[in-house]
Amino acid sequence: MESRVMLGTIREFWHDQRGVAMILVAIMLPVLIGFALLAIDMSRANSLHNDLQKGADAMALAMAGELDGRADSITRAERVALNNLIANSHHFGENDSPETILRDSGVTWRFLRSIPPSDDTAIRAQDVITDKITDAKNAIFVEVTVTPVGFDAIFPASFLSASANNSFNVGATAVAGFEQSICETVPVFMCNPFETTTPATSKTIQQAFATGDTYSREFRILKVDSNPGPGNFGLLDNNLQSLRDAIAMGTAGTCYNRDAITTKTGVTLGQVSAGLNTRFDLYSGSLNKYDKDWNFRPATNVRKGQKSNTCNKYDPVTDGSALPLPPGANYNSTKGYSDKITNASTFYAQYWSVNHKGASVPNIPSTSHPTSLTQPASRYDVYKYEIANGLVADKSKGPTNERGTPSCFKGDNPTLDPDRRLINLAIVDCLANADKINGHTQLKPDGYASVFLNTPIAKVNPNDDPDGTGAEMPISLEIVDVDGPLGNGALDKAFRNEAQLYR
């Protein structure tokens, strides 16, 4: 009887499900606690990595912003790095109480001239710049590496890794690069007039400018042919349907990378001249509808040796009663430029007497020379002197009686800034890139230059239609600034500097 009662009790106990949750909770509680600890650890580790990565990204971007191709770019980048190290900190690493300055964790960096095309490929030895002084101009990228920081896990890390002390390391790496682009430029390139077939005797446009070799020379350029070289110009790919309008307005409708431009083929006769001549208050038949449009306004000083009632083409007078800025002496067609001006009083004597009531040439400072104010004044300096001293409205001799003030444009009065007689264009080593000039090909320019237009462009035959395909005289210009540290700095304002992360 007792055994039967006992068996019944055991049977009831076996089938009784009250309190089963307690057993399940007892079994699952360690698992739940473990997952909670793991979630906390993952959150802390993620926050630590986020702090380190943001610090590396910020530092790489700041340093890359200084890599502008100048000789002191690496020096400036490392100065920025030291300031950036103090400004960034991280949390949740070992001994972070309450936070650790990034500098104290250990940060290294190296400058790169290139990076592999694929992010899956590690930085190669040939990418790294080892001589920070000699190769500073070639630094385009910087790689920043944060020394891995120890992380103490609450969840037993030995389950996840070989670490026996429940800790592991968290690090970060970032690669940033510098890029320059220019938007305020016409879709035209000019062959480097100082390039030769012998690299040892060639000069970059920046070197020639810095030594004063470009100053006061007249440069003449014609459309490239089958043998491009000094004295030629060509076209760049652009996003505007009308090349003429792009040149007239001074924008290509796109921005060009400082180190990569794409050439464009096409006929330019009539388009380049018509576009440039709007800056001299001349509106050919295809452009006379824009003689009120601000985008096609002339410069404030358009003296060009022509009757003021001729508005559709450049046809200078031949009786000497009005004169444009004088051409250079001893023009060298193989180099594309003339001699420098050696005596301003002699060189400008006739120009000044005819256009300014018989006066003698004043003492005009050489304000656009890279190093001196006492050189014989360039045409650009004479042009600016006329504006600064209220001489633009002076009448030339009769019967032409030309003034420098525009009379054909019917819109609002033009402003001094930006100067419409200045255009920005790319400079290309045409001899070295001869096989790329006449095709739709990407190439690296030697640099960019700001050039002053000396005179409008005339047709070889004055009776030809300005918009037609008749042969044209070359573009006459002076180089007044170049990009980079060897220039006067004005052209650099047209560049847009961008630093971006690549890895």
Tab-separated table of C-alpha atoms in Angstrom, residues 5 51 203 256 274 279 326 332 346 368 375 471 475 488 500:
chain	number	residue	atom	x	y	z
A	5	VAL	CA	1.272	5.674	-2.599
A	51	ASP	CA	37.229	57.019	-32.344
A	203	LYS	CA	61.895	74.925	-68.672
A	256	TYR	CA	39.545	70.430	-65.255
A	274	ALA	CA	34.762	85.619	-82.364
A	279	ARG	CA	36.406	91.081	-74.726
A	326	PRO	CA	52.833	97.449	-79.918
A	332	ASN	CA	61.003	83.910	-83.214
A	346	THR	CA	61.453	104.007	-76.618
A	368	SER	CA	53.320	92.162	-62.771
A	375	GLN	CA	61.830	96.573	-65.136
A	471	ALA	CA	42.766	82.225	-92.268
A	475	ILE	CA	46.499	85.253	-80.880
A	488	ASN	CA	52.285	85.730	-58.186
A	500	GLN	CA	39.374	63.132	-50.056
